[in-house]
Amino acid sequence: MTNHKTQVAIIGSGPSGLLLGQLLTLSGIDNIIIDRVSKDYILSRVRAGVLEEGTVEMLDKANIGPRIHEEGMLHGGFTYAFSGRVERVDMRSLINKNVMVYGQTEVTQDLMEAREATNAPTIYEVEDACPVDFDSDKPYVTFKKDGVAHRIDCDFIAGCDGYHGPSRQSVPSSAIKTYEKEYPFGWLGILADVPPVRHEIIYANNERGFGMCSMRSTTRSRYYIQCANDDHVDNWSDDQFWDELRRRLPQDVAEEMTTGPSFEKSIAPLRSFVAEPMRFNKLFLVGDAAHIVPPTGAKGLNLAVSDVHYLFEGLREYYQEKSTAGIDAYSQKALSRVWKAVRFSWWFTTCMHRFPTTTEFDQKIQESDLDYLSKSVAAQTAVAENYVGLPF
Ligand code: FAD
Ligand code: DHB
């Protein structure tokens, strides 16, 4: 058995674990991160692309801001299309705020580099990670690495291990309540090194299903189409994908879109999920370990960052001011923000997609929701506030 000792043991080296680790390290609080997979594997995952202003502020606080401000693309609005119409929510003029388009992969890479520069320990490719005795004053984490058993004794455990990780699963079912909604479709997404068709993101509600144009840079595009839950990437050649996307976009956008070979193609299921509470004495659930939102509106990564904000402030207060007020309030504060993003992602998903069960009545409601949005400054302001992210 190899023994380690630290103040905060972090399970998961995704954005939430890495950001929490970096903020703790910068405040002089020891932490060890472990992850099931390798660094290269984590960096190969293509996920979120839109950062809220509060997220960018948190990344600035973690000292990884410079590349984001240099390479990120500031967006003051987004376009939505429905019933042959093309409308825009202008966040900048409505509420003087923007979002930043900068990939999760880049955020993760920046955080990994920052962590390496501080020499804070990360142990990759561990097996059987398990939070233990987190209801006692002596919590610890066990895992195996290269067949050798390890144990990390700590003050607190941060479960930053995603939806499938062991942290939430180690909580007795009588102590946790979960809320879940599955959507009857997924998103087929591709990445291609072609210039984005427009500077801003376009969400299209079409009778053939949802289509979306996003990007990672001025030379790299990220496009999505709604697909059936049981669909498979092998069913979609690049040509078939481009043809289908074109059919779902406004005509001028479809005609001007540059196509090319994709270098990543995957299908993501759409789900809303929340686990309550997010604290179990010395164990905290953070990010996807506690909640999942459908990707419409790009809230997943941003919610992970706001959780980290509340937890980091609580732990900092605990170590620097000897107060438990922050960690005691963590679950309630985080969940209050989480539910609002869950609501927004559900609303945006519901009004932009075609459900297999959509009736003519449902269709009319969807169209009038989007028509109201296009005509009411109050409705646009509410959408803009949610899209750029509610305050922490
Ligand atoms: P994760 O990024 O999931 O990180 C968890 C980490 O824990 C991983 O590195 C994992 O290897 C590790 N781990 C898991 N199990 C163990 C174990 N047993 N032991 C040790 N470590 C473990 N959000 C958006 O906003 N927009 C998008 O377009 C978008 N697209 C997505 C596409 C996909 C396919 C997925 C899965 C998610 C997407 N998301 C998107 C959501 C967003 O990526 C997540 O909200 C974000 O990654 C959450 O960060 P996290 O650190 O909490 O969890
Ligand atoms: C992206 C994903 C989203 O869900 C969204 O609303 C905007 C952009 C993206 O992956 O680029």
Short mmCIF file of C-alpha atoms and ligand atoms in Angstrom, two decimals:
data_model
loop_
_atom_site.label_atom_id
_atom_site.label_comp_id
_atom_site.label_asym_id
_atom_site.label_seq_id
_atom_site.Cartn_x
_atom_site.Cartn_y
_atom_site.Cartn_z
CA MET A 1 0.00 0.00 0.00
CA THR A 2 1.31 3.45 -0.94
CA ASN A 3 0.06 6.20 1.40
CA HIS A 4 -0.48 9.86 0.48
CA LYS A 5 -1.70 12.76 2.59
CA THR A 6 -3.27 16.00 1.38
CA GLN A 7 -5.90 18.57 2.31
CA VAL A 8 -8.31 18.05 -0.61
CA ALA A 9 -8.39 14.83 -2.66
CA ILE A 10 -9.91 15.50 -6.09
CA ILE A 11 -11.35 12.61 -8.12
CA GLY A 12 -11.46 13.59 -11.81
CA SER A 13 -9.17 15.67 -13.98
CA GLY A 14 -11.84 17.25 -16.21
CA PRO A 15 -12.46 21.01 -16.14
CA SER A 16 -14.04 21.01 -12.67
CA GLY A 17 -11.27 18.99 -10.98
CA LEU A 18 -8.49 20.91 -12.71
CA LEU A 19 -9.98 24.35 -12.01
CA LEU A 20 -10.66 23.54 -8.37
CA GLY A 21 -7.13 22.14 -8.02
CA GLN A 22 -5.57 25.24 -9.57
CA LEU A 23 -7.51 27.69 -7.38
CA LEU A 24 -6.67 25.68 -4.24
CA THR A 25 -2.98 25.47 -5.18
CA LEU A 26 -2.82 29.24 -5.80
CA SER A 27 -4.29 29.73 -2.29
CA GLY A 28 -1.73 27.43 -0.68
CA ILE A 29 -4.18 24.55 -0.12
CA ASP A 30 -2.67 21.13 -0.93
CA ASN A 31 -4.53 18.85 -3.28
CA ILE A 32 -4.01 15.66 -5.27
CA ILE A 33 -5.96 14.91 -8.47
CA ILE A 34 -6.52 11.36 -9.72
CA ASP A 35 -8.13 10.30 -13.00
CA ARG A 36 -9.11 6.98 -14.55
CA VAL A 37 -7.77 7.81 -18.01
CA SER A 38 -4.60 9.34 -19.48
CA LYS A 39 -3.89 13.01 -20.05
CA ASP A 40 -3.92 12.46 -23.84
CA TYR A 41 -7.29 10.75 -23.68
CA ILE A 42 -8.79 13.64 -21.69
CA LEU A 43 -7.41 16.09 -24.25
CA SER A 44 -8.90 14.07 -27.13
CA ARG A 45 -12.49 14.53 -25.89
CA VAL A 46 -14.39 17.14 -27.88
CA ARG A 47 -17.05 18.80 -25.79
CA ALA A 48 -18.26 22.29 -24.93
CA GLY A 49 -17.38 25.46 -26.81
CA VAL A 50 -19.07 28.47 -25.23
CA LEU A 51 -17.83 30.20 -22.07
CA GLU A 52 -19.96 32.59 -20.03
CA GLU A 53 -18.41 35.84 -18.76
CA GLY A 54 -18.34 34.46 -15.20
CA THR A 55 -16.48 31.39 -16.47
CA VAL A 56 -13.87 33.55 -18.17
CA GLU A 57 -13.47 35.54 -14.92
CA MET A 58 -12.88 32.30 -13.01
CA LEU A 59 -10.29 31.18 -15.56
CA ASP A 60 -8.61 34.58 -15.24
CA LYS A 61 -8.54 34.03 -11.47
CA ALA A 62 -6.83 30.69 -12.09
CA ASN A 63 -4.18 32.58 -14.12
CA ILE A 64 -4.99 30.85 -17.39
CA GLY A 65 -6.76 33.82 -18.97
CA PRO A 66 -4.16 35.18 -21.43
CA ARG A 67 -4.61 32.56 -24.22
CA ILE A 68 -8.42 32.74 -23.89
CA HIS A 69 -8.42 36.51 -24.38
CA GLU A 70 -5.99 36.20 -27.31
CA GLU A 71 -7.59 33.30 -29.17
CA GLY A 72 -11.20 33.23 -27.90
CA MET A 73 -13.95 34.71 -30.06
CA LEU A 74 -16.23 37.20 -28.35
CA HIS A 75 -19.87 36.86 -29.41
CA GLY A 76 -22.38 39.62 -28.69
CA GLY A 77 -25.39 37.69 -30.00
CA PHE A 78 -26.71 34.49 -31.56
CA THR A 79 -29.08 33.72 -34.42
CA TYR A 80 -32.11 31.44 -34.32
CA ALA A 81 -34.13 30.31 -37.32
CA PHE A 82 -37.69 28.90 -37.43
CA SER A 83 -40.68 28.81 -39.82
CA GLY A 84 -38.61 30.31 -42.64
CA ARG A 85 -37.58 33.26 -40.46
CA VAL A 86 -34.16 34.28 -39.16
CA GLU A 87 -33.98 36.23 -35.88
CA ARG A 88 -31.22 37.28 -33.49
CA VAL A 89 -30.79 37.79 -29.75
CA ASP A 90 -28.39 40.69 -29.34
CA MET A 91 -26.95 40.18 -25.85
CA ARG A 92 -24.52 43.04 -26.22
CA SER A 93 -27.12 45.70 -26.91
CA LEU A 94 -29.73 44.21 -24.54
CA ILE A 95 -27.59 43.67 -21.44
CA ASN A 96 -24.07 44.71 -22.50
CA LYS A 97 -22.68 41.19 -22.13
CA ASN A 98 -20.99 38.63 -24.38
CA VAL A 99 -20.04 34.97 -24.42
CA MET A 100 -16.62 33.68 -25.42
CA VAL A 101 -16.23 30.86 -27.93
CA TYR A 102 -13.22 28.84 -26.78
CA GLY A 103 -13.17 25.04 -26.69
CA GLN A 104 -13.31 22.93 -23.54
CA THR A 105 -10.29 21.02 -24.87
CA GLU A 106 -8.26 24.26 -24.83
CA VAL A 107 -9.48 25.16 -21.32
CA THR A 108 -8.44 21.70 -20.12
CA GLN A 109 -5.04 21.94 -21.79
CA ASP A 110 -4.41 25.41 -20.30
CA LEU A 111 -5.36 24.15 -16.83
CA MET A 112 -3.16 21.06 -17.16
CA GLU A 113 -0.17 23.20 -18.18
CA ALA A 114 -0.79 25.62 -15.30
CA ARG A 115 -0.95 22.68 -12.88
CA GLU A 116 2.28 21.19 -14.21
CA ALA A 117 4.00 24.55 -13.66
CA THR A 118 3.04 24.43 -9.96
CA ASN A 119 4.21 20.81 -9.56
CA ALA A 120 0.90 19.93 -7.88
CA PRO A 121 0.42 16.15 -8.24
CA THR A 122 -1.95 14.49 -10.72
CA ILE A 123 -2.08 10.71 -10.97
CA TYR A 124 -3.53 9.48 -14.28
CA GLU A 125 -4.74 6.02 -15.26
CA VAL A 126 -5.85 4.91 -11.81
CA GLU A 127 -8.28 2.03 -11.27
CA ASP A 128 -11.04 1.44 -8.70
CA ALA A 129 -11.04 5.00 -7.28
CA CYS A 130 -13.32 5.11 -4.26
CA PRO A 131 -14.18 7.79 -1.69
CA VAL A 132 -14.26 6.16 1.78
CA ASP A 133 -15.53 7.18 5.26
CA PHE A 134 -16.58 10.63 4.03
CA ASP A 135 -19.17 10.78 6.77
CA SER A 136 -16.38 10.67 9.39
CA ASP A 137 -13.57 13.04 10.37
CA LYS A 138 -11.04 10.83 8.61
CA PRO A 139 -12.12 10.53 4.98
CA TYR A 140 -9.81 8.94 2.43
CA VAL A 141 -9.70 7.84 -1.18
CA THR A 142 -8.44 4.46 -2.32
CA PHE A 143 -7.33 3.46 -5.81
CA LYS A 144 -4.94 1.21 -7.68
CA LYS A 145 -2.18 2.27 -10.00
CA ASP A 146 -0.18 -0.31 -11.99
CA GLY A 147 -1.57 -3.00 -9.71
CA VAL A 148 -0.38 -1.25 -6.51
CA ALA A 149 -2.96 -0.17 -3.88
CA HIS A 150 -2.88 3.53 -2.88
CA ARG A 151 -4.63 5.53 -0.16
CA ILE A 152 -4.98 9.33 0.11
CA ASP A 153 -5.85 10.58 3.61
CA CYS A 154 -7.43 14.03 3.39
CA ASP A 155 -9.74 16.61 5.01
CA PHE A 156 -12.19 16.72 2.10
CA ILE A 157 -12.99 14.81 -1.09
CA ALA A 158 -14.12 16.66 -4.23
CA GLY A 159 -16.06 14.34 -6.54
CA CYS A 160 -15.30 15.94 -9.92
CA ASP A 161 -15.59 12.61 -11.73
CA GLY A 162 -18.41 13.23 -14.18
CA TYR A 163 -21.78 11.54 -14.59
CA HIS A 164 -20.40 7.96 -14.55
CA GLY A 165 -17.80 8.48 -11.79
CA PRO A 166 -17.68 6.69 -8.42
CA SER A 167 -18.35 9.70 -6.13
CA ARG A 168 -22.12 10.00 -6.55
CA GLN A 169 -22.44 6.23 -6.75
CA SER A 170 -20.73 5.80 -3.37
CA VAL A 171 -23.48 7.77 -1.60
CA PRO A 172 -26.19 5.54 -0.05
CA SER A 173 -29.36 5.82 -2.15
CA SER A 174 -31.36 6.84 0.94
CA ALA A 175 -29.22 10.01 1.24
CA ILE A 176 -29.60 11.28 -2.31
CA LYS A 177 -32.54 12.26 -4.52
CA THR A 178 -32.21 12.39 -8.28
CA TYR A 179 -34.34 14.15 -10.89
CA GLU A 180 -34.10 13.07 -14.50
CA LYS A 181 -35.51 13.81 -17.95
CA GLU A 182 -34.43 12.04 -21.13
CA TYR A 183 -35.06 13.56 -24.54
CA PRO A 184 -36.07 11.31 -27.43
CA PHE A 185 -33.14 12.35 -29.66
CA GLY A 186 -29.40 13.00 -29.67
CA TRP A 187 -26.96 15.39 -31.37
CA LEU A 188 -24.68 14.17 -34.13
CA GLY A 189 -21.72 16.58 -34.12
CA ILE A 190 -18.73 17.00 -36.39
CA LEU A 191 -15.55 19.05 -36.32
CA ALA A 192 -14.04 20.14 -39.63
CA ASP A 193 -11.21 22.47 -40.58
CA VAL A 194 -13.38 24.77 -42.67
CA PRO A 195 -14.15 28.43 -41.88
CA PRO A 196 -17.42 28.91 -39.94
CA VAL A 197 -20.29 29.93 -42.19
CA ARG A 198 -21.10 32.93 -39.98
CA HIS A 199 -19.23 34.78 -37.25
CA GLU A 200 -21.97 33.88 -34.72
CA ILE A 201 -23.69 30.67 -33.65
CA ILE A 202 -26.89 29.71 -35.50
CA TYR A 203 -29.61 27.50 -33.96
CA ALA A 204 -32.13 26.24 -36.54
CA ASN A 205 -35.53 24.72 -35.83
CA ASN A 206 -36.54 22.88 -38.98
CA GLU A 207 -39.26 20.38 -39.81
CA ARG A 208 -36.50 17.81 -40.50
CA GLY A 209 -35.07 18.43 -37.02
CA PHE A 210 -32.68 20.79 -35.26
CA GLY A 211 -29.47 21.95 -36.96
CA MET A 212 -26.72 24.13 -35.55
CA CYS A 213 -23.63 26.02 -36.71
CA SER A 214 -20.89 26.66 -34.16
CA MET A 215 -17.13 26.97 -34.31
CA ARG A 216 -13.88 26.60 -32.42
CA SER A 217 -11.82 29.21 -34.32
CA THR A 218 -11.89 31.21 -37.56
CA THR A 219 -10.70 28.09 -39.38
CA ARG A 220 -12.46 25.30 -37.45
CA SER A 221 -16.22 24.66 -37.47
CA ARG A 222 -18.42 22.62 -35.17
CA TYR A 223 -21.76 21.61 -36.68
CA TYR A 224 -24.59 19.56 -35.19
CA ILE A 225 -27.81 17.90 -36.34
CA GLN A 226 -30.54 16.32 -34.24
CA CYS A 227 -30.61 12.54 -34.77
CA ALA A 228 -32.52 9.57 -33.40
CA ASN A 229 -31.38 8.17 -30.05
CA ASP A 230 -30.47 4.82 -31.61
CA ASP A 231 -28.62 6.34 -34.59
CA HIS A 232 -24.93 5.56 -35.13
CA VAL A 233 -22.07 7.65 -36.57
CA ASP A 234 -21.36 4.86 -39.09
CA ASN A 235 -24.72 5.67 -40.68
CA TRP A 236 -23.45 9.13 -41.61
CA SER A 237 -20.81 9.78 -44.27
CA ASP A 238 -19.49 13.36 -44.33
CA ASP A 239 -21.53 14.04 -47.50
CA GLN A 240 -24.71 12.77 -45.90
CA PHE A 241 -24.08 14.96 -42.85
CA TRP A 242 -23.48 18.12 -44.91
CA ASP A 243 -26.53 17.44 -47.11
CA GLU A 244 -28.78 16.99 -44.10
CA LEU A 245 -27.39 20.05 -42.29
CA ARG A 246 -27.91 22.19 -45.41
CA ARG A 247 -31.57 21.14 -45.58
CA ARG A 248 -32.12 22.33 -42.01
CA LEU A 249 -30.46 25.77 -42.29
CA PRO A 250 -31.79 29.04 -43.75
CA GLN A 251 -31.21 28.95 -47.52
CA ASP A 252 -28.53 31.68 -47.73
CA VAL A 253 -26.57 30.08 -44.88
CA ALA A 254 -26.79 26.65 -46.53
CA GLU A 255 -25.57 28.06 -49.84
CA GLU A 256 -22.61 29.88 -48.31
CA MET A 257 -21.44 27.07 -46.01
CA THR A 258 -17.99 25.70 -46.79
CA THR A 259 -17.85 21.93 -46.39
CA GLY A 260 -14.88 19.57 -46.09
CA PRO A 261 -13.76 16.33 -44.46
CA SER A 262 -14.66 15.97 -40.79
CA PHE A 263 -11.97 14.82 -38.35
CA GLU A 264 -14.34 14.08 -35.45
CA LYS A 265 -17.86 12.72 -35.51
CA SER A 266 -19.84 11.64 -32.47
CA ILE A 267 -23.35 11.35 -31.10
CA ALA A 268 -24.27 12.76 -27.68
CA PRO A 269 -27.52 11.78 -25.96
CA LEU A 270 -29.60 14.61 -24.48
CA ARG A 271 -30.52 14.39 -20.83
CA SER A 272 -31.38 16.63 -17.86
CA PHE A 273 -30.27 15.19 -14.49
CA VAL A 274 -29.82 16.69 -11.02
CA ALA A 275 -28.70 14.96 -7.81
CA GLU A 276 -29.57 16.60 -4.47
CA PRO A 277 -27.86 17.45 -2.19
CA MET A 278 -24.37 18.09 -3.57
CA ARG A 279 -22.60 17.64 -0.21
CA PHE A 280 -22.33 14.54 1.97
CA ASN A 281 -20.32 15.74 4.97
CA LYS A 282 -16.70 15.56 3.70
CA LEU A 283 -17.64 14.63 0.12
CA PHE A 284 -18.71 17.27 -2.39
CA LEU A 285 -20.17 16.53 -5.83
CA VAL A 286 -19.03 19.02 -8.47
CA GLY A 287 -20.02 19.52 -12.16
CA ASP A 288 -21.29 16.58 -14.19
CA ALA A 289 -20.98 14.30 -11.14
CA ALA A 290 -24.04 16.13 -9.78
CA HIS A 291 -25.92 17.34 -12.85
CA ILE A 292 -26.25 17.02 -16.62
CA VAL A 293 -27.99 19.39 -19.00
CA PRO A 294 -28.77 18.92 -22.70
CA PRO A 295 -26.15 20.83 -24.75
CA THR A 296 -28.59 23.42 -26.19
CA GLY A 297 -27.38 26.71 -24.74
CA ALA A 298 -23.96 25.31 -23.74
CA LYS A 299 -24.44 25.31 -19.99
CA GLY A 300 -22.66 22.07 -18.90
CA LEU A 301 -19.10 23.34 -18.59
CA ASN A 302 -20.25 26.71 -17.27
CA LEU A 303 -22.23 25.03 -14.47
CA ALA A 304 -19.18 22.98 -13.52
CA VAL A 305 -17.28 26.27 -13.17
CA SER A 306 -19.92 27.93 -10.97
CA ASP A 307 -19.94 24.86 -8.69
CA VAL A 308 -16.17 25.20 -8.40
CA HIS A 309 -16.60 28.87 -7.50
CA TYR A 310 -18.90 28.07 -4.55
CA LEU A 311 -16.79 25.13 -3.36
CA PHE A 312 -13.46 26.91 -3.70
CA GLU A 313 -14.72 29.94 -1.75
CA GLY A 314 -16.06 27.61 0.94
CA LEU A 315 -12.79 25.69 1.25
CA ARG A 316 -10.73 28.90 1.22
CA GLU A 317 -12.87 30.29 4.05
CA TYR A 318 -12.45 27.01 5.95
CA TYR A 319 -8.66 27.00 5.75
CA GLN A 320 -7.96 30.75 5.89
CA GLU A 321 -10.74 32.01 8.15
CA LYS A 322 -11.58 28.83 10.08
CA SER A 323 -15.25 29.19 9.09
CA THR A 324 -17.50 26.41 7.80
CA ALA A 325 -20.16 28.87 6.56
CA GLY A 326 -19.10 28.57 2.90
CA ILE A 327 -18.92 24.79 2.75
CA ASP A 328 -22.17 24.56 4.71
CA ALA A 329 -23.89 26.73 2.08
CA TYR A 330 -22.27 24.97 -0.93
CA SER A 331 -25.05 22.59 -1.87
CA GLN A 332 -27.87 25.08 -1.53
CA LYS A 333 -26.04 27.87 -3.43
CA ALA A 334 -24.85 25.61 -6.23
CA LEU A 335 -28.24 23.92 -6.68
CA SER A 336 -30.09 27.21 -6.84
CA ARG A 337 -28.00 28.21 -9.88
CA VAL A 338 -28.00 24.68 -11.33
CA TRP A 339 -31.80 24.48 -11.48
CA LYS A 340 -32.04 27.77 -13.37
CA ALA A 341 -29.61 26.48 -16.01
CA VAL A 342 -31.49 23.17 -16.11
CA ARG A 343 -34.67 25.12 -16.78
CA PHE A 344 -33.08 27.26 -19.50
CA SER A 345 -31.46 24.28 -21.26
CA TRP A 346 -34.77 22.38 -21.11
CA TRP A 347 -36.67 25.39 -22.51
CA PHE A 348 -34.19 26.04 -25.31
CA THR A 349 -34.09 22.32 -26.20
CA THR A 350 -37.88 22.10 -26.17
CA CYS A 351 -38.45 25.06 -28.46
CA MET A 352 -35.69 24.25 -30.98
CA HIS A 353 -36.19 20.49 -31.58
CA ARG A 354 -38.82 18.33 -33.26
CA PHE A 355 -40.02 15.65 -30.87
CA PRO A 356 -41.26 12.36 -32.35
CA THR A 357 -44.51 13.00 -30.47
CA THR A 358 -44.96 16.64 -31.58
CA THR A 359 -48.63 17.29 -32.38
CA GLU A 360 -49.99 20.21 -34.46
CA PHE A 361 -50.91 21.89 -31.18
CA ASP A 362 -47.34 21.48 -29.82
CA GLN A 363 -46.02 22.88 -33.09
CA LYS A 364 -48.17 26.00 -32.80
CA ILE A 365 -47.02 26.54 -29.21
CA GLN A 366 -43.38 26.21 -30.27
CA GLU A 367 -43.82 28.71 -33.11
CA SER A 368 -45.62 31.22 -30.90
CA ASP A 369 -42.92 30.90 -28.22
CA LEU A 370 -40.25 31.78 -30.81
CA ASP A 371 -42.42 34.47 -32.44
CA TYR A 372 -42.97 36.07 -29.02
CA LEU A 373 -39.22 35.97 -28.40
CA SER A 374 -38.57 37.74 -31.70
CA LYS A 375 -41.05 40.55 -30.88
CA SER A 376 -40.63 41.12 -27.15
CA VAL A 377 -37.61 42.95 -25.80
CA ALA A 378 -38.52 41.64 -22.34
CA ALA A 379 -38.41 38.03 -23.61
CA GLN A 380 -35.12 38.65 -25.44
CA THR A 381 -33.63 40.21 -22.32
CA ALA A 382 -34.60 37.18 -20.25
CA VAL A 383 -33.07 34.82 -22.82
CA ALA A 384 -29.94 36.98 -23.08
CA GLU A 385 -29.48 36.95 -19.27
CA ASN A 386 -29.71 33.17 -19.17
CA TYR A 387 -27.56 32.65 -22.27
CA VAL A 388 -24.64 34.74 -20.98
CA GLY A 389 -25.03 33.06 -17.58
CA LEU A 390 -26.79 34.13 -14.39
CA PRO A 391 -24.54 35.77 -11.76
CA PHE A 392 -22.69 33.50 -9.31
P1 FAD B 1 -15.93 15.66 -16.92
O1 FAD B 1 -15.43 16.57 -17.99
O2 FAD B 1 -16.78 14.52 -17.31
O3 FAD B 1 -14.66 15.13 -16.15
C1 FAD B 1 -14.74 14.06 -15.25
C2 FAD B 1 -13.40 13.39 -15.12
O4 FAD B 1 -13.51 12.35 -14.15
C3 FAD B 1 -12.95 12.74 -16.42
O5 FAD B 1 -11.66 13.15 -16.77
C4 FAD B 1 -13.04 11.25 -16.13
O6 FAD B 1 -12.04 10.50 -16.80
C5 FAD B 1 -12.83 11.22 -14.61
N1 FAD B 1 -13.36 10.01 -14.02
C6 FAD B 1 -14.51 9.37 -14.31
N2 FAD B 1 -14.61 8.23 -13.64
C7 FAD B 1 -13.50 8.15 -12.87
C8 FAD B 1 -13.01 7.18 -11.96
N3 FAD B 1 -13.69 6.04 -11.74
N4 FAD B 1 -11.83 7.40 -11.34
C9 FAD B 1 -11.13 8.53 -11.60
N5 FAD B 1 -11.53 9.48 -12.48
C10 FAD B 1 -12.71 9.29 -13.10
N6 FAD B 1 -21.31 21.07 -22.54
C11 FAD B 1 -21.53 22.21 -23.17
O7 FAD B 1 -21.67 23.22 -22.48
N7 FAD B 1 -21.57 22.25 -24.55
C12 FAD B 1 -21.36 21.14 -25.32
O8 FAD B 1 -21.37 21.19 -26.54
C13 FAD B 1 -21.13 19.92 -24.67
N8 FAD B 1 -20.93 18.78 -25.36
C14 FAD B 1 -20.74 17.61 -24.67
C15 FAD B 1 -20.54 16.44 -25.36
C16 FAD B 1 -20.34 15.23 -24.66
C17 FAD B 1 -20.14 13.94 -25.43
C18 FAD B 1 -20.33 15.23 -23.24
C19 FAD B 1 -20.13 13.94 -22.45
C20 FAD B 1 -20.52 16.43 -22.56
C21 FAD B 1 -20.73 17.61 -23.26
N9 FAD B 1 -20.90 18.82 -22.59
C22 FAD B 1 -21.11 19.94 -23.25
C23 FAD B 1 -20.88 18.90 -21.16
C24 FAD B 1 -19.53 19.36 -20.64
O9 FAD B 1 -18.52 18.81 -21.43
C25 FAD B 1 -19.44 18.92 -19.20
O10 FAD B 1 -20.47 19.61 -18.50
C26 FAD B 1 -18.10 19.19 -18.55
O11 FAD B 1 -17.12 18.36 -19.13
C27 FAD B 1 -18.18 18.92 -17.06
O12 FAD B 1 -16.91 18.90 -16.50
P2 FAD B 1 -16.57 17.96 -15.28
O13 FAD B 1 -15.13 18.24 -14.98
O14 FAD B 1 -17.57 18.12 -14.22
O15 FAD B 1 -16.75 16.46 -15.83
C1 DHB B 2 -21.82 24.59 -28.83
C2 DHB B 2 -22.65 23.78 -28.16
C3 DHB B 2 -23.84 24.27 -27.71
O1 DHB B 2 -24.67 23.51 -27.04
C4 DHB B 2 -24.24 25.54 -27.91
O2 DHB B 2 -25.44 25.95 -27.45
C5 DHB B 2 -23.39 26.36 -28.54
C6 DHB B 2 -22.18 25.87 -29.02
C7 DHB B 2 -20.54 24.08 -29.35
O3 DHB B 2 -20.20 22.95 -29.12
O4 DHB B 2 -19.83 24.83 -30.02
#
